[in-house]
Each structure stands twice: as C-alpha cells, then as structure tokens.
XYZ file of C-alpha atoms in Angstrom:
705
model
C 21.914 -29.488 -20.915
C 20.828 -26.395 -22.932
C 17.067 -25.112 -21.130
C 17.857 -22.240 -24.237
C 14.801 -24.158 -26.225
C 12.139 -23.238 -23.270
C 11.817 -19.937 -24.648
C 10.323 -17.812 -27.643
C 12.362 -17.337 -30.268
C 11.703 -13.315 -30.004
C 13.774 -10.195 -30.238
C 14.973 -8.607 -26.934
C 14.909 -5.192 -26.916
C 18.032 -3.145 -27.640
C 18.576 -0.527 -25.789
C 20.632 3.150 -27.429
C 24.267 3.255 -26.463
C 25.624 6.083 -25.186
C 28.853 6.559 -23.834
C 29.947 8.290 -20.975
C 32.831 8.526 -19.465
C 33.608 9.605 -15.180
C 38.259 9.235 -14.166
C 38.515 8.419 -10.920
C 41.843 7.772 -9.516
C 43.228 7.451 -12.769
C 40.910 5.457 -14.176
C 37.987 5.832 -17.211
C 34.720 4.131 -16.321
C 32.609 3.823 -19.543
C 28.627 3.494 -18.901
C 26.817 3.193 -22.708
C 23.584 3.694 -20.895
C 24.096 6.399 -18.121
C 21.222 8.052 -20.552
C 18.682 5.990 -18.723
C 18.929 7.685 -15.543
C 16.225 10.338 -16.174
C 17.235 13.861 -15.077
C 15.002 14.603 -12.705
C 14.252 11.859 -10.775
C 13.457 12.780 -7.565
C 10.460 13.843 -9.112
C 9.724 10.272 -11.056
C 9.664 9.506 -7.754
C 6.992 11.410 -6.387
C 5.148 11.466 -9.648
C 5.775 8.947 -11.629
C 3.382 10.484 -14.920
C 7.310 12.879 -15.454
C 9.195 10.270 -16.480
C 11.245 11.138 -19.660
C 9.336 9.085 -22.450
C 12.512 7.798 -23.935
C 12.933 6.322 -21.026
C 9.586 4.868 -20.842
C 9.357 3.821 -24.149
C 12.220 1.249 -23.031
C 10.850 0.166 -20.018
C 7.635 0.069 -22.116
C 9.943 -2.364 -24.401
C 11.172 -4.719 -21.446
C 8.065 -5.067 -20.203
C 6.751 -6.073 -23.780
C 9.594 -8.691 -24.021
C 8.942 -10.491 -20.971
C 5.878 -11.006 -20.889
C 5.914 -12.360 -24.536
C 8.598 -14.739 -23.258
C 6.864 -16.116 -19.933
C 3.424 -15.836 -22.167
C 2.802 -19.882 -22.083
C 3.417 -19.106 -17.802
C -0.087 -17.944 -18.259
C -1.813 -20.465 -16.379
C 0.381 -21.652 -14.667
C 1.282 -18.321 -12.862
C -3.444 -18.651 -12.297
C -2.538 -22.104 -10.752
C -0.013 -21.104 -8.678
C -1.600 -17.983 -7.054
C -4.615 -19.869 -6.751
C -2.473 -22.077 -4.268
C -0.416 -19.238 -2.406
C -4.114 -17.618 -2.045
C -5.197 -20.641 -0.518
C -3.072 -20.991 1.694
C -3.508 -18.104 3.089
C -6.437 -17.383 5.875
C -8.194 -14.398 4.227
C -9.919 -13.234 7.105
C -6.866 -13.453 9.299
C -6.290 -11.083 12.131
C -3.521 -11.119 14.892
C -3.845 -11.441 18.527
C -4.847 -7.957 20.031
C -1.956 -7.461 22.945
C -3.147 -5.616 26.014
C -2.762 -1.889 26.656
C -4.861 -0.384 29.293
C -8.501 -0.805 29.248
C -8.194 -1.973 26.043
C -6.312 -4.710 23.530
C -4.833 -3.815 20.019
C -4.025 -6.385 16.724
C -4.833 -6.104 13.058
C -6.896 -7.459 10.788
C -7.887 -9.138 6.620
C -11.539 -8.979 5.647
C -12.490 -11.428 2.827
C -11.063 -10.839 -0.580
C -8.834 -7.771 1.676
C -5.429 -6.597 0.410
C -4.716 -3.897 2.957
C -4.395 -4.998 7.163
C -7.557 -2.908 8.861
C -6.502 -2.329 12.469
C -8.264 -2.479 15.405
C -9.191 -2.578 19.539
C -10.880 -4.321 21.707
C -11.972 -3.950 25.411
C -8.653 -5.535 27.534
C -10.385 -8.571 27.962
C -11.850 -9.393 24.974
C -15.348 -8.448 23.183
C -16.819 -6.163 20.328
C -13.382 -5.546 17.360
C -13.750 -1.663 16.769
C -12.002 -0.594 13.456
C -9.959 2.661 13.786
C -8.432 2.347 10.290
C -9.391 0.140 7.694
C -6.355 -0.156 4.784
C -8.778 -1.267 2.182
C -10.480 1.725 2.311
C -8.430 3.967 2.289
C -6.133 2.189 -0.569
C -9.439 2.613 -2.481
C -8.456 4.386 -6.089
C -4.842 3.822 -5.365
C -2.794 1.840 -7.458
C -0.271 1.593 -5.184
C -0.805 2.117 -1.388
C 1.307 0.994 1.216
C 0.477 2.212 5.540
C 3.587 2.935 7.386
C 3.542 2.555 11.421
C 0.464 3.237 13.462
C 0.856 4.510 17.131
C -1.925 4.673 19.618
C -1.124 7.902 21.617
C -1.786 7.111 25.583
C -4.944 8.422 26.743
C -6.442 6.565 23.811
C -8.241 8.554 22.211
C -6.463 9.292 18.642
C -4.353 7.041 15.846
C -1.080 8.275 14.494
C -0.260 6.620 10.872
C 1.657 6.807 8.010
C 0.930 5.625 3.701
C 2.230 6.053 0.391
C 0.608 5.994 -2.179
C 3.565 6.447 -4.661
C 6.052 3.111 -3.724
C 9.459 5.592 -3.386
C 8.785 5.383 0.067
C 7.989 9.529 1.520
C 4.917 8.788 4.214
C 2.039 11.290 4.653
C 1.475 11.344 8.960
C -2.192 12.160 9.199
C -4.230 11.995 13.011
C -7.318 9.915 13.529
C -9.627 11.183 16.281
C -10.355 7.319 17.759
C -13.481 8.432 19.553
C -15.687 10.273 15.586
C -13.232 7.929 12.849
C -12.737 10.923 10.761
C -8.496 12.712 10.845
C -8.126 15.492 11.753
C -6.522 18.748 9.249
C -3.162 17.633 10.145
C -1.355 16.281 7.371
C 2.747 15.871 7.914
C 3.969 15.486 3.729
C 7.599 13.647 3.288
C 8.152 11.671 6.794
C 10.524 8.197 6.603
C 7.007 6.983 7.921
C 6.511 6.880 11.484
C 6.324 9.428 14.185
C 5.763 8.668 18.740
C 3.819 10.779 20.907
C 3.789 13.844 23.469
C 3.967 13.035 26.769
C 0.323 15.038 26.970
C -0.461 13.981 22.829
C -0.901 17.104 22.924
C 1.799 16.445 19.198
C 4.145 14.164 18.153
C 7.734 13.809 16.892
C 8.947 12.530 13.187
C 12.100 13.166 11.525
C 11.989 14.676 8.016
C 12.879 12.864 4.969
C 14.528 15.239 2.300
C 14.981 15.660 -1.450
C 17.833 13.227 -1.243
C 15.186 10.742 0.888
C 17.557 11.842 4.415
C 16.028 11.544 7.202
C 17.874 15.164 8.326
C 15.267 16.660 10.878
C 13.579 15.358 13.690
C 10.566 18.036 14.689
C 8.151 18.353 16.135
C 4.221 19.124 14.756
C 1.872 20.610 18.064
C -2.108 19.576 16.679
C -3.345 22.064 14.961
C -0.307 23.823 13.519
C 0.655 24.477 10.339
C 2.783 22.620 9.252
C 5.141 25.186 8.024
C 5.336 25.808 11.528
C 6.728 22.204 13.043
C 9.029 23.359 15.580
C 12.916 21.531 15.112
C 13.988 19.857 17.453
C 17.709 18.667 16.452
C 19.344 18.464 12.892
C 21.799 15.839 11.222
C 23.951 17.627 8.967
C 26.693 14.065 8.790
C 24.051 12.724 4.985
C 26.139 9.178 6.637
C 24.086 8.859 8.304
C 20.485 7.880 9.228
C 18.169 9.160 12.045
C 15.278 8.018 13.620
C 12.694 8.332 16.570
C 11.602 6.174 18.957
C 9.882 6.327 22.092
C 9.602 4.108 25.624
C 6.474 2.333 27.027
C 6.299 4.168 29.492
C 5.479 7.741 27.180
C 8.696 9.590 29.390
C 11.868 9.881 27.388
C 11.940 10.143 23.054
C 14.852 8.350 21.393
C 16.959 10.370 18.371
C 18.579 6.772 16.999
C 21.178 7.967 14.824
C 23.469 5.643 12.644
C 24.868 4.112 9.453
C 26.013 0.336 9.174
C 29.000 0.349 12.217
C 28.814 3.061 14.817
C 25.589 5.068 16.452
C 24.461 7.926 18.945
C 21.561 8.415 20.008
C 20.487 11.827 22.005
C 17.172 11.735 24.478
C 14.006 14.140 25.058
C 12.067 14.228 27.880
C 8.742 13.378 25.808
C 6.915 16.074 28.396
C 9.385 18.372 26.254
C 9.939 19.060 22.731
C 11.633 22.064 22.894
C 14.605 21.151 25.373
C 17.697 20.493 23.894
C 17.773 17.266 23.304
C 20.429 15.246 25.707
C 23.969 13.170 24.233
C 24.091 9.876 25.192
C 27.792 8.937 23.747
C 29.126 10.291 21.878
C 30.020 8.489 17.440
C 32.359 6.488 17.903
C 33.201 5.109 14.303
C 32.999 1.456 15.015
C 30.960 1.764 18.296
C 27.494 0.590 18.214
C 24.681 0.754 21.703
C 20.666 0.470 21.828
C 19.119 2.017 24.232
C 15.871 0.163 26.243
C 13.839 1.215 28.973
C 14.050 0.185 32.465
C 12.289 2.561 34.808
C 15.684 3.972 36.968
C 17.983 3.050 34.373
C 18.657 2.474 30.801
C 19.268 -1.220 29.549
C 22.691 -0.948 26.541
C 23.287 -3.427 24.431
C 26.719 -2.623 23.136
C 29.736 -3.266 21.670
C 31.292 -1.119 23.504
C 35.312 -2.588 24.786
C 35.676 -5.267 21.823
C 32.266 -6.644 21.996
C 32.173 -8.755 19.668
C 28.790 -10.337 19.786
C 27.530 -8.175 22.341
C 26.876 -7.032 25.613
C 24.234 -5.773 27.925
C 25.146 -2.622 30.141
C 23.363 -0.271 32.850
C 22.944 3.180 33.374
C 21.343 5.761 35.187
C 18.284 7.226 32.923
C 19.156 10.844 34.169
C 22.753 10.510 33.827
C 23.059 7.851 31.044
C 26.624 9.159 29.380
C 29.183 7.056 28.612
C 31.679 6.940 31.754
C 28.483 5.646 33.537
C 27.275 2.409 32.234
C 28.644 -0.336 34.296
C 28.073 -3.966 33.217
C 25.221 -6.511 33.617
C 25.375 -9.329 31.279
C 29.196 -10.089 29.742
C 29.793 -9.823 26.340
C 30.449 -14.101 25.073
C 32.499 -14.582 22.121
C 29.985 -17.031 19.744
C 26.998 -16.498 21.559
C 25.494 -12.710 19.748
C 22.761 -10.679 22.021
C 19.970 -8.668 18.606
C 18.054 -7.323 20.802
C 16.614 -6.702 24.847
C 13.586 -5.791 26.301
C 13.209 -4.392 29.144
C 10.331 -4.143 32.109
C 9.664 -3.410 35.500
C 11.203 -6.909 37.335
C 13.038 -9.479 34.588
C 14.305 -8.008 31.216
C 14.499 -10.896 27.930
C 16.893 -10.893 25.337
C 17.145 -12.561 22.272
C 20.009 -13.754 21.144
C 21.504 -16.533 18.576
C 24.029 -19.101 19.330
C 25.832 -22.030 17.181
C 23.433 -20.172 13.708
C 20.340 -21.431 16.175
C 17.474 -17.961 17.739
C 16.859 -19.086 22.773
C 14.938 -15.890 24.612
C 16.457 -15.698 27.386
C 15.057 -14.180 30.786
C 16.599 -12.868 33.518
C 14.650 -11.698 37.083
C 16.263 -8.246 37.923
C 16.028 -8.289 41.604
C 18.144 -11.675 41.801
C 19.656 -11.598 38.526
C 18.068 -15.896 37.795
C 18.618 -16.209 34.177
C 15.812 -19.088 32.628
C 16.188 -20.807 28.463
C 13.636 -19.985 26.400
C 14.561 -23.085 23.032
C 13.405 -25.400 21.000
C 14.139 -28.398 19.390
C 14.477 -28.303 15.670
C 17.096 -28.569 13.421
C 16.035 -25.394 11.773
C 14.328 -22.524 13.599
C 13.214 -18.785 13.664
C 11.771 -17.163 16.805
C 10.556 -13.520 17.331
C 10.380 -11.048 20.234
C 6.636 -9.415 20.192
C 7.630 -8.089 23.498
C 4.348 -6.007 24.990
C 2.750 -2.347 25.155
C 3.358 -2.707 28.516
C 6.143 -1.961 31.622
C 4.541 -3.092 34.510
C 3.682 -6.219 32.938
C 4.932 -9.643 33.778
C 3.574 -11.089 30.711
C 5.189 -10.795 26.830
C 5.159 -12.158 23.279
C 7.381 -14.077 21.208
C 6.861 -16.593 17.414
C 8.063 -19.932 16.412
C 8.190 -21.027 12.888
C 10.325 -22.986 11.695
C 10.274 -24.101 7.688
C 7.771 -26.923 8.034
C 6.399 -25.449 11.079
C 3.685 -22.803 11.210
C 4.081 -19.702 13.035
C 3.092 -19.467 16.201
C 2.378 -16.399 18.714
C 3.149 -17.426 22.505
C 1.983 -15.329 26.119
C 4.350 -16.098 28.600
C 4.428 -15.760 31.713
C 8.240 -15.020 32.913
C 7.791 -15.565 36.726
C 5.682 -18.495 37.125
C 7.099 -20.309 33.116
C 3.320 -20.445 32.174
C 3.289 -21.013 27.976
C 0.274 -19.998 25.929
C -0.270 -20.689 22.467
C -2.656 -18.277 21.852
C -2.543 -18.700 17.601
C -1.545 -20.810 15.280
C -1.263 -20.396 11.803
C -3.612 -21.925 9.523
C -3.305 -22.427 6.508
C -6.923 -23.189 4.940
C -5.884 -25.674 1.756
C -4.199 -27.927 5.000
C -0.298 -28.296 5.629
C 0.793 -31.784 6.798
C 3.910 -30.972 8.172
C 4.433 -34.733 8.237
C 5.364 -33.932 4.362
C 7.896 -32.492 4.469
C 11.631 -33.045 6.055
C 13.820 -30.117 6.862
C 17.220 -29.692 7.311
C 20.363 -27.817 8.452
C 23.777 -29.073 5.727
C 27.039 -26.494 6.106
C 28.608 -26.091 2.676
C 32.753 -25.550 2.859
C 33.727 -23.030 1.400
C 36.482 -22.481 -0.158
C 38.506 -20.606 2.973
C 37.695 -23.447 4.689
C 34.551 -21.887 7.125
C 31.276 -23.903 7.057
C 28.148 -21.850 5.449
C 25.379 -23.256 7.027
C 22.172 -23.639 4.672
C 18.608 -24.426 5.470
C 16.300 -27.241 3.633
C 12.541 -27.689 3.188
C 11.057 -30.031 0.592
C 9.607 -33.090 0.173
C 9.545 -36.652 1.520
C 8.706 -38.272 -1.369
C 11.187 -35.891 -3.087
C 14.019 -37.593 -4.640
C 17.639 -36.910 -3.755
C 19.723 -38.448 -6.759
C 20.284 -35.281 -8.644
C 17.609 -34.990 -9.723
C 15.364 -32.391 -8.092
C 15.399 -28.926 -9.157
C 16.400 -26.278 -6.188
C 15.595 -22.711 -6.104
C 18.171 -21.287 -3.803
C 18.077 -17.874 -1.743
C 20.624 -15.716 -0.221
C 21.291 -12.548 0.608
C 24.480 -11.951 3.003
C 24.565 -7.812 3.211
C 24.060 -5.855 6.560
C 24.028 -7.934 9.584
C 20.711 -9.490 8.846
C 19.699 -13.010 9.016
C 17.738 -14.763 6.690
C 15.769 -17.004 9.631
C 14.601 -20.174 8.803
C 11.162 -20.026 9.318
C 8.574 -21.138 7.190
C 6.740 -19.623 3.860
C 3.259 -20.836 2.373
C 4.442 -19.956 -0.888
C 8.048 -21.727 -1.273
C 5.809 -24.989 -0.866
C 4.243 -24.345 -4.322
C 7.901 -25.661 -5.463
C 8.502 -28.338 -3.116
C 5.507 -29.388 -3.837
C 6.481 -30.285 -7.229
C 9.661 -31.699 -6.119
C 11.378 -28.565 -5.676
C 14.600 -28.623 -2.252
C 14.114 -25.306 -1.583
C 17.425 -23.448 0.791
C 19.068 -20.853 2.967
C 22.317 -20.090 2.227
C 23.419 -18.520 5.071
C 26.231 -16.180 3.845
C 28.524 -14.030 5.058
C 27.590 -10.627 5.387
C 24.636 -11.493 7.624
C 24.976 -12.509 11.406
C 23.578 -16.476 10.874
C 27.149 -17.019 13.734
C 28.488 -14.255 15.347
C 28.383 -10.569 14.424
C 32.658 -12.188 12.858
C 30.297 -13.343 10.239
C 29.165 -10.083 8.832
C 33.077 -8.459 9.162
C 33.930 -11.323 7.444
C 31.319 -10.569 4.104
C 31.740 -7.174 4.267
C 33.535 -4.406 2.650
C 37.662 -5.769 1.513
C 35.893 -9.617 2.504
C 32.437 -8.712 0.975
C 33.203 -11.286 -2.005
C 32.548 -14.348 0.261
C 29.681 -13.998 -0.215
C 29.248 -14.837 -3.137
C 32.017 -17.868 -3.117
C 29.649 -18.829 -0.464
C 26.817 -18.533 -1.888
C 28.324 -20.861 -5.244
C 29.991 -23.214 -2.639
C 26.643 -23.869 -0.689
C 24.810 -24.256 -4.504
C 28.004 -27.069 -5.524
C 27.626 -28.657 -1.864
C 23.809 -28.966 -2.753
C 24.532 -30.988 -5.859
C 27.588 -32.685 -3.939
C 24.987 -34.462 -2.026
C 22.751 -35.537 -4.096
C 19.653 -32.576 -3.591
C 19.927 -30.719 -7.511
C 22.722 -30.547 -9.773
C 23.603 -26.803 -11.103
C 21.248 -27.356 -14.362
C 18.367 -27.066 -12.023
C 19.721 -24.535 -9.301
C 18.155 -21.259 -9.458
C 18.881 -18.757 -7.844
C 17.454 -15.655 -5.940
C 17.955 -12.374 -3.356
C 16.764 -9.605 -3.982
C 18.472 -5.821 -2.964
C 21.775 -6.509 -1.704
C 21.495 -10.384 -2.209
C 20.275 -9.180 -5.819
C 23.567 -7.674 -5.865
C 24.640 -11.246 -4.634
C 23.034 -12.872 -7.476
C 25.506 -10.703 -10.127
C 28.395 -11.188 -8.919
C 28.126 -14.890 -8.987
C 26.382 -14.628 -12.269
C 29.670 -13.354 -13.289
C 31.595 -15.951 -11.408
C 29.800 -19.300 -11.435
C 26.995 -18.746 -14.627
C 28.016 -22.531 -15.430
C 27.096 -23.326 -11.167
C 23.867 -22.237 -11.892
C 20.410 -23.305 -13.982
C 18.724 -19.331 -13.456
C 19.104 -16.574 -11.672
C 16.170 -14.103 -10.465
C 17.586 -10.484 -9.236
C 14.445 -8.475 -7.047
C 15.444 -4.718 -7.271
C 18.935 -5.933 -7.806
C 22.116 -3.192 -6.009
C 23.886 -4.787 -9.167
C 25.899 -0.824 -10.742
C 27.664 -0.724 -7.216
C 30.499 1.583 -8.738
C 28.767 3.887 -10.657
C 25.719 4.337 -7.019
C 28.541 4.662 -4.155
C 30.386 7.383 -6.687
C 27.231 9.905 -6.662
C 27.082 11.323 -3.457
C 24.011 12.669 -4.749
C 21.797 9.491 -4.248
C 19.797 8.864 -1.446
C 21.233 5.929 0.134
C 24.992 6.164 -1.020
C 26.528 8.237 2.189
C 25.441 5.849 4.207
C 26.369 3.001 2.659
C 30.194 3.411 2.828
C 31.351 1.460 6.012
C 29.004 -1.360 4.248
C 31.000 -0.945 0.639
C 33.915 0.675 1.015
C 34.583 5.231 -0.493
C 35.209 4.996 -3.951
C 34.895 8.299 -3.891
C 37.903 9.257 -1.710
C 40.456 5.882 -1.657
C 41.061 4.100 -4.920
C 41.894 0.777 -2.843
C 38.011 0.412 -2.205
C 37.284 1.695 -6.370
C 39.520 -1.158 -7.018
C 38.258 -3.754 -4.485
C 34.351 -2.407 -6.072
C 35.141 -2.098 -9.435
C 36.408 -6.243 -8.667
C 32.923 -7.117 -7.542
C 30.673 -4.764 -8.987
C 27.926 -7.220 -11.226
C 27.393 -4.357 -13.625
C 30.788 -3.729 -14.236
C 32.391 -6.703 -14.624
C 29.474 -8.458 -17.214
C 31.516 -10.318 -20.010
C 31.029 -12.809 -23.233
C 30.295 -16.068 -20.742
C 27.774 -18.106 -20.425
C 24.788 -17.357 -18.004
C 21.671 -18.970 -17.753
C 17.843 -17.392 -18.181
C 18.206 -14.249 -15.950
C 15.093 -12.117 -14.825
C 15.487 -8.656 -13.374
C 11.893 -7.678 -10.628
C 12.375 -3.826 -10.048
C 10.229 -1.200 -8.637
C 10.095 2.535 -11.089
C 9.709 4.382 -7.959
C 12.405 2.292 -5.892
C 14.536 4.643 -3.581
C 16.629 1.995 -2.734
C 18.468 0.924 -5.434
C 16.822 3.205 -8.336
C 15.102 1.331 -11.048
C 17.394 2.293 -13.731
C 20.647 -0.127 -12.110
C 18.627 -3.355 -13.293
C 17.761 -1.606 -17.097
C 21.161 -0.673 -17.548
C 22.172 -4.256 -16.377
C 19.830 -6.281 -19.003
C 20.804 -4.438 -21.516
C 24.915 -4.939 -21.004
C 23.790 -8.338 -20.409
C 22.381 -8.396 -24.296
C 25.037 -6.461 -25.949
C 28.426 -8.707 -24.084
C 26.625 -12.041 -23.121
C 27.273 -15.546 -25.191
C 25.271 -18.200 -26.255
C 21.039 -18.395 -26.464
C 20.138 -18.029 -22.670
C 17.452 -14.954 -22.373
C 17.549 -11.607 -19.896
C 14.486 -11.092 -18.770
C 13.283 -7.426 -17.178
C 10.459 -6.976 -15.246
C 8.331 -4.326 -14.288
C 6.687 -2.283 -11.712
C 5.411 1.445 -13.035
C 3.483 1.683 -10.234
C 5.539 -0.030 -7.055
C 9.074 0.218 -5.431
C 11.073 -1.253 -2.903
C 8.939 -3.877 -1.991
C 7.042 -4.690 -5.284
C 3.301 -4.517 -4.956
C 1.444 -3.973 -1.858
C -1.324 -5.773 -1.597
C -1.005 -9.313 -0.491
C -2.687 -10.907 -3.005
C -1.470 -9.200 -5.782
C 2.756 -9.052 -4.529
C 1.222 -12.832 -4.737
C 0.891 -12.022 -8.492
C 4.425 -11.205 -8.784
C 5.909 -14.357 -6.772
C 3.659 -16.260 -8.791
C 5.881 -14.910 -11.870
C 9.612 -15.828 -10.506
C 8.084 -19.468 -9.455
C 6.487 -20.090 -13.471
C 10.822 -18.388 -14.592
C 11.899 -21.081 -12.163
C 9.685 -24.158 -13.192
C 10.183 -22.693 -16.758
C 13.685 -22.338 -16.913
C 14.398 -26.177 -14.944
C 12.036 -27.982 -17.252
C 9.333 -28.495 -14.983
C 5.714 -26.183 -16.327
C 4.014 -29.999 -16.371
C 5.305 -30.830 -12.944
C 1.900 -31.974 -11.058
C 1.643 -31.764 -7.640
C 3.656 -34.716 -4.623
C 1.055 -35.921 -2.894
C-alpha cells in the first residue's frame, strides 16, 4: 500500500542541470550535477565558511525542505530522544584498567557531551581528571577527541582533537602534574601518536592535502613542528599508513596497508633516528599483523593460502618472512580475527559458524581453552590489558537482549570476574524481548545470517514494521550487540534486523571475498534476499520494511533502491557512498587510490569501469517508483564527500516515478561520524527513527507493555 499521503505537499528543491561529460574506455559519462562539488573542497574541509555561496544555498534549501516534510514529527523526535537519553547512564564510567602504579579510565558527567579521562591509584581511590572533553569543546560547534595515550612514566598525556569534522587532528601534550598543555602542537595528524621509549617525544602520521597519511614523523618535545624528523614516507597513494607501539614500549610498528595487502616496518622506540626495518615486503594479497611476544613476534597472516588466517612466530631480532614458523594452523571456516600476546599466554579472538569466541593458549605447554557463550547471537570483544606481564586480561560481552558486560579473566585459574554490567536507568527487562538468528536463502543458494530482536508481544503475522540494517564491505562484521537506541523502535512493534551480507567476514574471509569487486552485487542481492525471507517467514511485509545503512552501507541502500524498490517501504542512507564510479575515477580524492582493491580501478580497467557502472547507485537511477528516501550527510566528511548524496538526491527527484519524496539532511558542521556529542548524536538517531515510524504509519504507536 502507498505511504505517500503521510508527507505534506511541498515543492522540493530543484537543482540546476549543467552537463559535464567525461570519456573513459570509449564510454562517455555525463553528469548534470557535478557543479555541486566545490573546486576548493580541500579548503572547505578545514573551514566550512569557504563553501561557494551557490552550493551552500542548494544545501540549505535541502535542509529547509526536509525540515518542512518532517515538521509533524517534531514532538515524536523529542519523545524518542528522551527515551534514548533515558537509557544512558549520564554519569557513566568505564572500569579503570591497571598500568603500573595507576589505573586509567573514562567517564561522563551529568549532561556532558564529551568523555573525561581520569586515573586512580592502581587498587582504587580518588579519581584525578586528566582531560575534560566538555571543557575542551566549549564554544565549538563540532568537537571530537581522537587518541589518548599516557606516557610510560605516567608524567604526560598525548591527546588529539578535531574541531571541524574533517578528521585532520591536532596533537597536544599535557603535563599531568600541572594539568597544563605544553607548547607542543602538531596539526594535520591522523588522530593518534605513540611515545618514544624515554618519553621525550612521540611518533605520528601526518596527513597530506588529500587527507592521506603519507609521512611518519618524530616530534621531539619542545621543538617546532617544522623540525619534526621524517622517519618514513609512503609514496604509493594507494596505501594507508599508521603507527603503533608494543606494550613493553620496545618497538614502534609502522603499519602500511590497503584492503588486501599489508607491510610492516619496525623501529626501536629508543632510537627514533634509525632506519626502520622491513619485516616482509608487500605482496599483493598477503596480509599480516604483528603482536609483541617478548622474544618473538606473533604474526597473524593469510600466507600460503591460509584464507581464514593462521598464527606464526618469528624472532624479534630477525622477523623476516623466511623465519616465520607456524604456531596455530589454518582451519578453514574458523576466522582468526585478532591476537594479544602476554608473558605466559596468547589470546585470540576468532569466529566460527558465524559466532565469536575467545581462545586462551598457555605459551609453555600449548594447551588451549575457550571462552564462549550460549545465546543464539551475541558479540564478544577483546579489551586486553595495558600490561604485558600479567595473567589477567579483559573482555566484553553483549547480545541484542543482554546489556554489555565487562569481565576480567584470569588466564591461569580461568576465573571470570564480572566488573560491570551496562546500566539502563529507565529500566530493561530482557525477558520482554526475543532475539533470533535466521538464515535467508540467497539467489545462489548461500545462506545469509540475519540477527533479530523484537518485543515478545509483537505479532508475527506480517503486520509488524521492520528496520533492516546492512553494511557489507571491507570485511567489517556488524555484531549482534546490545543497542539501547533500537529499543525505541522495538517497543513500538518493530522487528529490528541486521542482515549479515557478503562483503563482511560474518562467515569467514571467503564471505568477504564473495562481496567485493567482481562479486560485489552479492552484497545487494543478499540484502534483498534477507528482506524477502523476513516477509516469507511472517515477520513483516515489504511495504513495512525500512532499510538502513551508512557509508559503504549507504551504497548498499542506493543499489537496492535501484534493484528492488518494491521490496521496501522506506530507505535511510547515512553518509552514503553512492557516486561510486565518479569517485573511483578521481585519483585526487582522499580515499580513492586505497579503495581500488575493494571496488576495482575503472581508470586502468575497462572491465572494472563497466562493473562499477553497472551498480553505482547514482549512475543507475531510473524512472522507478522509489519508496520514500532519506539521505543524511556531513559537509566536512572526507570519506564520503557531501556532493555524493547531494547529487544523488537531485537525480532521484529528476528521474523517479511517483510522489514519494527524497529528503536530504546535511549537517553543516560535521563530518563522516555525524554530530560529535553523545546527546547531539541521539538527536540525529531520533530523526531517522521518526522517519522510519512516519513511513510505516506508526507515528502514533505507543510503546508495548
């Protein structure tokens, strides 16, 4: 049934058409809305006031239109915001983690938007605030903290912030005795740094004008930033670079990678001016990660055909590939996700049969034991430890019905200590909800996992609305974790579902490979199959399904809108990567060269060009009866540039059939992550949930008992 009547009659913004054509591989592509991309886009990321007035007027017209179309949801948004805020413990605090004489943690104050970082004496006592995010954010429309790292002598704090949303972070150093920042200030960093052995300086990656971390530098405390020492420069624009350190502070790890290939270089943290030592040269398709193990490095790798990864060891004085020795063999279908080394134990997080588990290995005997849980779908995370010589490590657990729990685990005695359970101040009764895991048959016979949560009183006769979330890229798995926000929909009779489509690693590395490049369309058909299975099994109906995804998941939203618009009652695309072909054809954009292994390189390959052109959402908009669509973006987003959804909205309105609206909401003071404060972010979620309730005719729905 049509839902068009729920929106008022209002004139949508009409963007001017100014055709610009480009020809590649003998194929001409014409873009009527290319003018929305500011010529000075790099400058706009740093200073949004520099945006061309004509483009600004177009974006502001979009905001005025969506505001008018959603005006009748204003009260509902306030109710939803109040509910979601009521589920957050406003003065929440993490469980401090021990490191030497202190324990470090983070907390929020009542009404606070930003976290505070504190420490206590090791075994408890008075909290000392090291950094107050709210104080640092005062007077700024956007503020986001980056990495926080205390020095090994506990005298200083290295911290980062971004006050534009452009993800160009400034690094500062705080003296913890006085509470004052030193004069050191390093701009244009990637958002984190690593202390040198003697804590007299730090290593960091600097971003170039195109937002690429191309240089690794060492900053000596007290020196001018222009004097920073160049440690290593990555000249291939197709590779990311970041810097990390080991917990014993002996090594600086220079990690260089794209989406399928990795390379490490090592530097002793007490010798910042030495030449970094190559571990294993980059080899297309070879991935490996290093973890310190004292006299050895543990190496998590897919070498020698280990698609789901294996664990090797190598001596720290010569970890070249010729010296790698197998420790944990490859097991097809068991994907090893990460490893943490301790003096006497090795811990790994892995996934098998779609569910995570933690395995602890005694380094001397090789004996292993497992930490697992019994729920049908759940999430596990390794928090590890600041300390290397310890037998206690930390992990987290949650499910779609179980609030997050933090455990300390003694790897020797196997004693599990519950430190904290996420508080829901407004109350949470898990017995009111049901969580399920379905397997939806895909077009090619594969089974797509779908995680569900719904209220126990929700009728399963096809009448319930459904929010179906998907991502499906870069091997990222969307966990079946506790989410207090979605309860505002679930309590109003929604089935909340996550489709674990190909492109993630939910069913192993092969699940990722089956959703990239030439097999990218599997991601889209998997999502459509999940929607049809939910309908076929009585959970919902097609006109009651609201699809949601962000970033690469926003591309998924654009693709399924073109492929199966009749299967959805509404679509929410957040920071959507929808202009895939044009972006992959432009090597000057921030992330384009590193993205080619994921999507293909249409500049060099005609086959890749035709492949991407075949599904790129912007390029395949047609005269279809699209459901209502909401696109959400940020002006200073360096990952999915604002003009992608702006152009998409304009082309959808130009070409679509029917009266369903296309709404475009752009935050003029934020980037890829949306609003930076925890409560202002809730306001954005309340808006998208109000849209979902509106298009499914549930604006007046009262929460179930």
